[in-house]
Coordinates of C-alpha atoms and ligand atoms in Angstrom, one line a residue:
X110 CA 25.5 9.9 -8.9
X111 CA 25.2 9.5 -12.7
X112 CA 28.0 6.8 -13.0
X113 CA 26.9 3.3 -13.0
X114 CA 29.8 2.6 -10.6
X115 CA 27.9 4.8 -8.0
X116 CA 24.9 2.4 -8.2
X117 CA 27.3 -0.6 -8.1
X118 CA 28.9 0.8 -4.9
X119 CA 25.6 1.3 -3.2
X120 CA 24.7 -2.4 -4.0
X121 CA 28.1 -3.5 -2.6
X122 CA 27.5 -1.8 0.7
X123 CA 23.7 -2.6 0.9
X124 CA 22.9 -4.6 4.0
X125 CA 19.6 -5.8 2.2
X126 CA 21.3 -6.9 -1.0
X127 CA 21.2 -10.6 0.0
X128 CA 17.3 -10.5 -0.1
X129 CA 17.2 -9.9 -4.0
X130 CA 18.2 -13.6 -4.5
X131 CA 15.4 -14.7 -2.3
X132 CA 12.9 -13.5 -5.0
X133 CA 12.1 -15.4 -8.2
X134 CA 13.7 -13.2 -11.0
X135 CA 13.1 -15.0 -14.3
X136 CA 14.4 -12.2 -16.5
X137 CA 17.6 -10.6 -15.1
X138 CA 17.6 -7.9 -17.8
X139 CA 14.1 -6.6 -16.7
X140 CA 14.2 -3.4 -14.7
X141 CA 11.1 -3.8 -12.4
X142 CA 10.3 -0.4 -11.0
X143 CA 6.7 -1.1 -10.2
X144 CA 6.9 -2.8 -6.8
X145 CA 4.7 -0.1 -5.4
X146 CA 1.9 -1.5 -7.5
X147 CA 2.6 -5.3 -7.3
X148 CA 5.6 -6.8 -5.5
X149 CA 7.7 -9.6 -6.8
X150 CA 7.2 -13.1 -5.6
X151 CA 9.5 -14.5 -2.8
X152 CA 10.8 -18.0 -3.8
X153 CA 9.8 -19.3 -0.4
X154 CA 6.2 -18.5 -1.1
X155 CA 6.2 -21.2 -3.9
X156 CA 7.4 -23.8 -1.5
X157 CA 5.1 -22.7 1.4
X158 CA 2.0 -22.7 -0.8
X159 CA 2.8 -26.0 -2.4
X160 CA 3.3 -27.6 1.0
X161 CA 0.1 -26.1 2.2
X162 CA -1.8 -27.4 -0.8
X163 CA -0.3 -30.9 -0.6
X164 CA 0.2 -31.5 3.2
X165 CA -2.5 -29.4 4.8
X166 CA -5.5 -28.9 2.6
X167 CA -4.7 -32.1 0.6
X168 CA -4.2 -34.3 3.6
X169 CA -6.1 -32.9 6.4
X170 CA -9.1 -31.6 4.5
X171 CA -11.7 -30.1 6.8
X172 CA -9.9 -31.1 10.0
X173 CA -7.3 -28.5 9.0
X174 CA -9.7 -25.7 10.2
X175 CA -8.7 -26.6 13.8
X176 CA -5.3 -24.9 13.0
X177 CA -6.4 -22.4 10.4
X178 CA -9.4 -20.9 12.2
X179 CA -7.4 -18.0 13.9
X180 CA -4.9 -17.4 11.2
X181 CA -6.3 -14.0 10.2
X182 CA -5.3 -12.8 13.8
X183 CA -1.9 -14.4 13.9
X184 CA -0.9 -13.1 10.5
X185 CA -2.5 -9.8 11.4
X186 CA -0.2 -9.6 14.4
X187 CA 2.8 -10.4 12.2
X188 CA 1.9 -7.5 9.9
X189 CA 1.4 -5.3 12.9
X190 CA 4.7 -6.0 14.6
X191 CA 6.8 -6.1 11.4
X192 CA 5.3 -3.1 9.6
X193 CA 2.7 -1.1 11.6
X194 CA 4.3 -0.5 14.9
X195 CA 1.4 -2.3 16.5
X196 CA 1.4 -4.6 19.4
X197 CA -0.5 -7.9 19.1
X198 CA -4.3 -8.0 19.1
X199 CA -5.0 -5.0 17.0
X200 CA -4.6 -6.1 13.3
X201 CA -6.5 -8.6 11.3
X202 CA -5.4 -9.9 7.8
X203 CA -8.7 -10.2 5.9
X204 CA -10.7 -9.3 2.8
X205 CA -9.7 -6.5 0.6
X206 CA -8.6 -2.9 1.3
X207 CA -11.8 -1.6 -0.2
X208 CA -14.0 -3.8 2.0
X209 CA -12.0 -3.1 5.1
X210 CA -12.2 0.6 4.4
X211 CA -16.0 0.5 4.0
X212 CA -16.2 -1.5 7.3
X213 CA -14.0 0.9 9.3
X214 CA -15.4 4.1 7.9
X215 CA -19.0 3.0 8.6
X216 CA -17.9 1.9 12.1
X217 CA -16.3 5.4 12.6
X218 CA -19.3 7.5 11.4
X219 CA -21.8 5.3 13.3
X220 CA -19.6 6.0 16.5
X221 CA -20.1 9.7 16.0
X222 CA -24.0 10.1 15.8
X223 CA -25.1 13.7 15.4
X224 CA -22.0 14.7 13.3
X225 CA -22.7 14.8 9.6
X226 CA -19.5 15.7 7.8
X227 CA -16.8 13.3 6.4
X228 CA -13.5 14.7 5.2
X229 CA -11.1 13.3 2.6
X230 CA -9.1 14.8 -0.3
X231 CA -9.5 14.9 -4.0
X232 CA -6.1 13.2 -4.7
X233 CA -7.1 10.2 -2.6
X234 CA -7.2 6.8 -4.2
X235 CA -10.4 6.3 -6.2
X236 CA -11.8 3.3 -4.2
X237 CA -11.6 5.4 -1.0
X238 CA -13.5 8.4 -2.6
X239 CA -16.1 6.1 -4.2
X240 CA -16.7 4.1 -1.0
X241 CA -17.1 7.4 0.9
X242 CA -19.5 8.6 -1.6
X243 CA -21.6 5.6 -1.1
X244 CA -21.4 5.8 2.7
X245 CA -22.5 9.5 2.7
X246 CA -25.3 8.8 0.4
X247 CA -26.6 5.9 2.4
X248 CA -26.4 7.8 5.7
X249 CA -27.3 11.4 4.5
X250 CA -23.8 12.8 5.3
X251 CA -21.9 15.4 3.6
X252 CA -18.5 14.6 1.9
X253 CA -16.0 17.3 2.0
X254 CA -12.9 16.8 -0.2
X255 CA -9.8 19.0 0.4
X256 CA -8.6 20.1 -3.0
X257 CA -5.1 18.8 -3.4
X258 CA -5.3 17.2 -6.8
X259 CA -2.2 19.1 -8.0
X260 CA 1.5 19.4 -7.2
X261 CA 2.7 17.2 -4.4
X262 CA -1.0 16.4 -3.4
X263 CA -0.1 17.0 0.3
X264 CA -2.7 17.7 3.0
X265 CA -1.0 19.9 5.6
X266 CA -2.3 20.4 9.2
X267 CA -3.3 23.9 8.2
X268 CA -5.4 22.5 5.3
X269 CA -7.2 20.0 7.6
X270 CA -7.6 22.5 10.4
X271 CA -9.5 24.8 8.0
X272 CA -12.2 22.2 7.4
X273 CA -12.5 20.7 10.8
X274 CA -15.5 21.4 13.1
X275 CA -17.7 19.9 15.7
X276 CA -19.8 18.5 12.9
X277 CA -17.0 16.2 11.5
X278 CA -17.4 12.6 12.2
X279 CA -14.6 11.1 10.2
X280 CA -11.4 12.2 8.5
X281 CA -9.6 9.7 6.1
X282 CA -6.5 10.1 4.0
X283 CA -3.8 7.9 2.5
X284 CA -0.5 7.7 4.4
X285 CA 1.3 8.0 1.0
X286 CA -0.6 9.5 -2.0
X287 CA -1.0 6.8 -4.6
X288 CA -0.1 9.1 -7.5
X289 CA 2.3 11.8 -6.3
X290 CA 4.1 9.6 -3.6
X291 CA 3.6 12.4 -0.8
X292 CA 3.9 11.1 2.7
X293 CA 1.5 12.7 5.2
X294 CA 2.2 13.4 8.8
X295 CA 0.2 10.7 10.4
X296 CA 0.8 11.6 14.1
X297 CA 0.0 15.4 13.6
X298 CA -3.0 15.0 11.4
X299 CA -4.5 12.2 13.6
X300 CA -4.1 14.4 16.7
X301 CA -5.7 17.3 15.0
X302 CA -8.8 15.3 14.1
X303 CA -9.1 13.7 17.4
X304 CA -8.9 17.0 19.2
X305 CA -11.9 18.0 17.2
X306 CA -13.7 14.9 18.3
X307 CA -13.5 13.0 14.9
X308 CA -12.1 9.6 14.2
X309 CA -9.4 9.1 11.6
X310 CA -9.1 6.2 9.2
X311 CA -5.7 5.9 7.4
X312 CA -5.2 4.0 4.2
X313 CA -1.6 2.8 4.3
X314 CA -1.5 0.7 1.2
X315 CA 1.4 2.6 -0.3
X316 CA 3.3 2.9 3.1
X317 CA 3.1 -0.5 4.5
X318 CA 6.4 -2.4 4.2
X319 CA 8.3 0.7 3.1
X320 CA 8.0 3.4 5.7
X321 CA 8.4 2.6 9.4
X322 CA 4.7 3.2 10.5
X323 CA 4.3 3.6 14.2
X324 CA 0.5 3.3 14.8
X325 CA 0.6 2.7 18.5
X326 CA 3.1 5.5 19.2
X327 CA 1.3 7.9 16.9
X328 CA -2.1 7.4 18.4
X329 CA -3.7 6.0 15.2
X330 CA -7.3 4.8 15.8
X331 CA -8.1 3.0 12.6
X332 CA -6.2 2.0 9.5
X333 CA -6.4 -0.3 6.4
X334 CA -4.0 -1.4 3.8
X335 CA -3.0 -4.0 1.2
X336 CA -0.2 -6.6 1.2
X337 CA 0.5 -6.9 -2.5
X338 CA 2.8 -3.7 -3.1
X339 CA 5.9 -3.5 -0.8
X340 CA 4.3 -6.5 1.1
X341 CA 5.1 -8.9 -1.9
X342 CA 2.2 -11.2 -1.0
X343 CA 0.7 -11.5 -4.5
X344 CA -2.1 -10.1 -6.6
X345 CA -5.3 -10.0 -4.6
X346 CA -3.6 -11.3 -1.4
X347 CA -5.6 -10.6 1.8
X348 CA -5.6 -7.0 3.0
X349 CA -5.5 -5.8 6.7
X350 CA -7.3 -3.6 9.1
X351 CA -6.0 -2.1 12.4
X352 CA -8.2 -1.0 15.2
X353 CA -6.5 0.5 18.3
X354 CA -7.1 -1.5 21.5
X355 CA -8.6 1.5 23.2
X356 CA -11.6 1.7 20.9
X357 CA -12.1 -1.9 19.7
X358 CA -15.1 -2.6 21.8
X359 CA -16.6 0.9 21.4
X360 CA -17.1 0.5 17.6
X361 CA -19.0 -2.0 15.5
X362 CA -18.7 -2.9 11.8
X363 CA -21.8 -3.1 9.4
X364 CA -21.2 -6.5 8.1
X365 CA -21.9 -8.9 11.1
X366 CA -20.5 -12.2 9.8
X367 CA -20.3 -15.4 11.7
X368 CA -16.5 -15.1 12.4
X369 CA -17.4 -12.2 14.6
X370 CA -19.9 -14.2 16.6
X371 CA -18.8 -14.9 20.2
X372 CA -19.9 -18.6 20.1
X373 CA -19.2 -19.1 16.4
X374 CA -19.8 -22.9 16.4
X375 CA -23.0 -22.7 18.5
X376 CA -24.5 -21.4 15.4
X377 CA -27.3 -20.0 17.5
X378 CA -30.0 -17.3 16.9
X379 CA -29.1 -13.6 17.3
X380 CA -25.7 -11.9 16.8
X381 CA -23.5 -11.6 19.9
X382 CA -20.2 -10.0 19.0
X383 CA -16.9 -11.4 20.2
X384 CA -14.8 -8.8 22.0
X385 CA -11.5 -7.6 20.5
X386 CA -10.4 -8.0 16.9
X387 CA -12.4 -11.0 16.1
X388 CA -15.5 -8.8 16.4
X389 CA -14.1 -7.3 13.1
X390 CA -13.8 -10.4 11.1
X391 CA -16.5 -11.3 8.7
X392 CA -15.8 -14.6 7.2
X393 CA -13.6 -17.6 6.4
X394 CA -10.2 -16.1 5.4
X395 CA -8.2 -17.3 2.4
X396 CA -5.6 -19.6 4.0
X397 CA -3.5 -19.8 0.7
X398 CA -3.5 -16.0 0.7
X399 CA -2.6 -15.8 4.3
X400 CA 0.4 -18.1 3.8
X401 CA 1.7 -15.8 1.0
X402 CA 1.3 -12.9 3.5
X403 CA 3.0 -14.6 6.3
X404 CA 6.0 -15.7 4.2
X405 CA 6.5 -12.2 2.8
X406 CA 6.0 -10.3 6.0
X407 CA 8.3 -12.7 7.9
X408 CA 11.0 -11.5 5.4
X409 CA 10.1 -7.9 6.2
X410 CA 10.4 -8.6 9.9
X411 CA 13.8 -10.2 9.5
X412 CA 15.1 -7.4 7.4
X413 CA 13.7 -4.7 9.7
X414 CA 11.6 -1.6 8.7
X415 CA 14.3 0.9 9.6
X416 CA 16.8 -0.7 7.1
X417 CA 14.1 -1.0 4.5
X418 CA 13.1 2.7 4.9
X419 CA 16.7 3.8 4.7
X420 CA 17.1 1.9 1.4
X421 CA 13.9 3.4 0.1
X422 CA 15.3 6.9 0.9
X423 CA 18.7 6.3 -0.8
X424 CA 17.0 4.7 -3.9
X425 CA 14.6 7.4 -4.4
X426 CA 17.4 9.9 -3.9
X427 CA 19.3 8.2 -6.7
X428 CA 16.2 8.3 -8.9
X429 CA 15.9 12.1 -8.3
X430 CA 19.6 12.7 -9.1
X431 CA 19.2 10.7 -12.4
X432 CA 16.0 12.6 -13.2
X433 CA 17.8 15.9 -12.7
X434 CA 20.8 15.0 -14.8
X435 CA 19.1 13.0 -17.6
X436 CA 15.3 13.4 -17.7
X437 CA 14.6 17.0 -16.7
X438 CA 16.4 18.2 -20.0
X439 CA 14.0 15.8 -21.9
X440 CA 10.9 17.6 -20.6
X441 CA 10.2 15.7 -17.3
X442 CA 9.5 17.4 -14.0
X443 CA 9.6 15.9 -10.5
X444 CA 6.3 15.8 -8.6
X445 CA 7.4 14.0 -5.4
X446 CA 9.1 15.9 -2.5
X447 CA 12.9 16.1 -2.7
X448 CA 12.8 15.6 1.1
X449 CA 13.1 11.8 1.9
X450 CA 11.0 12.4 5.0
X451 CA 8.1 13.4 2.8
X452 CA 8.1 10.4 0.5
X453 CA 8.2 6.5 0.5
X454 CA 9.4 4.1 -2.1
X455 CA 8.2 5.7 -5.3
X456 CA 8.7 8.9 -7.1
X457 CA 6.4 10.5 -9.7
X458 CA 7.6 12.3 -12.8
X459 CA 5.4 14.4 -15.0
X460 CA 5.7 14.5 -18.8
X461 CA 3.1 15.4 -21.5
X462 CA 3.8 12.0 -23.2
X463 CA 3.9 10.0 -20.0
X464 CA 1.4 7.3 -21.2
X465 CA 3.4 6.6 -24.4
X466 CA 6.6 6.6 -22.5
X467 CA 5.4 4.2 -20.0
X468 CA 4.3 1.8 -22.7
X469 CA 7.5 2.3 -24.8
X470 CA 9.5 1.5 -21.6
X471 CA 7.9 -1.9 -21.5
X472 CA 7.9 -2.7 -25.2
X473 CA 11.3 -1.3 -26.3
X474 CA 13.3 -0.9 -22.9
X475 CA 12.2 -3.9 -20.8
X476 CA 11.6 -1.4 -18.0
X477 CA 8.4 -1.5 -15.9
X478 CA 7.0 1.5 -14.2
X479 CA 3.4 2.8 -14.6
X480 CA 1.4 5.7 -15.9
X481 CA -1.3 7.5 -13.8
X482 CA -3.6 10.0 -15.4
X483 CA -3.3 12.7 -16.6
X484 CA 0.5 12.8 -17.2
X485 CA 2.4 10.9 -14.4
X486 CA 4.9 8.2 -14.6
X487 CA 5.6 6.3 -11.3
X488 CA 8.9 4.7 -10.6
X489 CA 9.7 2.7 -7.4
X490 CA 12.4 1.0 -5.5
X491 CA 11.1 -2.0 -3.5
X492 CA 13.9 -2.2 -1.1
X493 CA 14.1 -6.0 -0.7
X494 CA 14.0 -7.2 -4.4
X495 CA 15.3 -4.1 -6.2
X496 CA 19.0 -3.3 -6.6
X497 CA 20.4 0.1 -7.1
X498 CA 21.9 -1.1 -10.4
X499 CA 18.4 -2.0 -11.5
X500 CA 17.3 1.5 -10.9
X501 CA 20.3 3.0 -12.7
X502 CA 19.7 0.7 -15.7
X503 CA 16.0 1.5 -15.8
X504 CA 16.7 5.3 -15.8
X505 CA 19.4 5.1 -18.5
X506 CA 17.0 3.1 -20.7
X507 CA 14.3 5.7 -20.2
X508 CA 16.7 8.5 -21.1
X509 CA 17.8 6.7 -24.3
X510 CA 14.2 5.9 -25.3
X511 CA 12.9 9.5 -24.8
X512 CA 16.0 11.1 -26.3
X513 CA 15.5 9.0 -29.5
X514 CA 11.7 9.6 -29.4
X515 CA 11.0 5.8 -29.4
X516 CA 7.6 6.6 -27.6
X517 CA 6.4 8.3 -30.8
X518 CA 6.0 4.8 -32.3
X519 CA 3.4 4.0 -29.6
X520 CA -0.2 4.2 -31.0
X521 CA -3.5 4.1 -29.1
X522 CA -3.4 1.7 -26.2
X523 CA -5.9 -1.1 -26.1
X524 CA -4.8 -2.2 -22.6
X525 CA -7.5 -1.5 -19.9
X526 CA -4.8 -1.6 -17.2
X527 CA -2.1 1.1 -16.9
Ligands
PLP209 C1 -4.2 3.5 -1.6 C2 -5.0 2.4 -2.1 N1 -6.2 2.0 -1.5 C3 -7.0 1.0 -1.9 C4 -6.6 0.2 -2.9 C5 -7.5 -0.9 -3.5 O1 -7.2 -2.1 -2.9 P1 -8.1 -3.4 -3.1 O2 -8.3 -3.6 -4.6 O3 -7.3 -4.4 -2.5 O4 -9.4 -3.1 -2.4 C6 -5.4 0.5 -3.6 C7 -5.0 -0.3 -4.7 O5 -4.0 -0.2 -5.4 C8 -4.6 1.6 -3.2 O6 -3.4 1.9 -3.8

């Protein structure tokens, strides 16, 4: 596993290798191991967006809305069938993950009047915890956070069962933990919450486009996620929300915008909600953003999630082998599970100097990963654009850099973003 020829052989047999050239790669010597944070840009996106600007917005002007008006639903359906295991009519591509999370969590707690507890975990992504704090404060609910802010940051069925009761309205977790990379058991945890009468909102931001989610099969009620990580749709690209058909007309979101109005262009008095997923749409979607999403998710659909997930498993296995051989002797330890069934596309390593190492990697090694407090370094394979050789080169540069203590040259960081 530690020979470069092993990585080269994996690339030679890789059924997804052809996708790398479909991405814009300006610097071939860069090892980009941060596709779990922001994916690379597909070349096609540049053409699609330019065509949209010139030949749709530029030419059709406001008449274009006749074609654009339902695009949040059609692009939502594409995300659903390519990456979520969701049949049509259950996914919308709109707004941001944070806004969608607020919308669906409010919808869930409002659908369980008389229950006053919301459950999440301490290791969950900050926006989720902050939004929940706000919802609980506004509605007088109690927020219970399962303490898993250590080790693999994994919430087991036993840990959830221990805090469930007939007073729980909502349970919400991330499919993959943003920091440790742990993958939760979506089907089992959802069933446990449902059996206790609670609704579950999943945040699949770190899972979408890299693990084969099966929302319809797994009985998922509600979920949100972004499109800019393994979705490769660009910084701030529209996010998505999923509401299972069975509960769509039983729940309502707090922001009642005009896109959810049954007779939208009647522009009449009083809100009358459209049935189905349109009832969850607030406002005019970003059509430029939707084109970025549809281009990138069409590539995911063509490549197929099973093949993408297989490459993520092999790529993270290669990373773990290189960590064991090269990085563990230099003071690193592995946080993420060694079992590929319990992780997605990124692994997390702990090192007391992780922040300096992450910066030194960019400055001296031309390797991009990222640092997460307090001492974590995240490294990812994004199966469509990343090659196995890119992973190997990145790890060998990290090894050389830390072995020669180049990171000691890094001073206090002035960068607000890590
Ligand atoms: C798990 C998770 N949830 C939510 C968000 C926030 O997404 P947004 O800024 O699109 O609201 C992120 C961002 O990285 C995330 O990783």
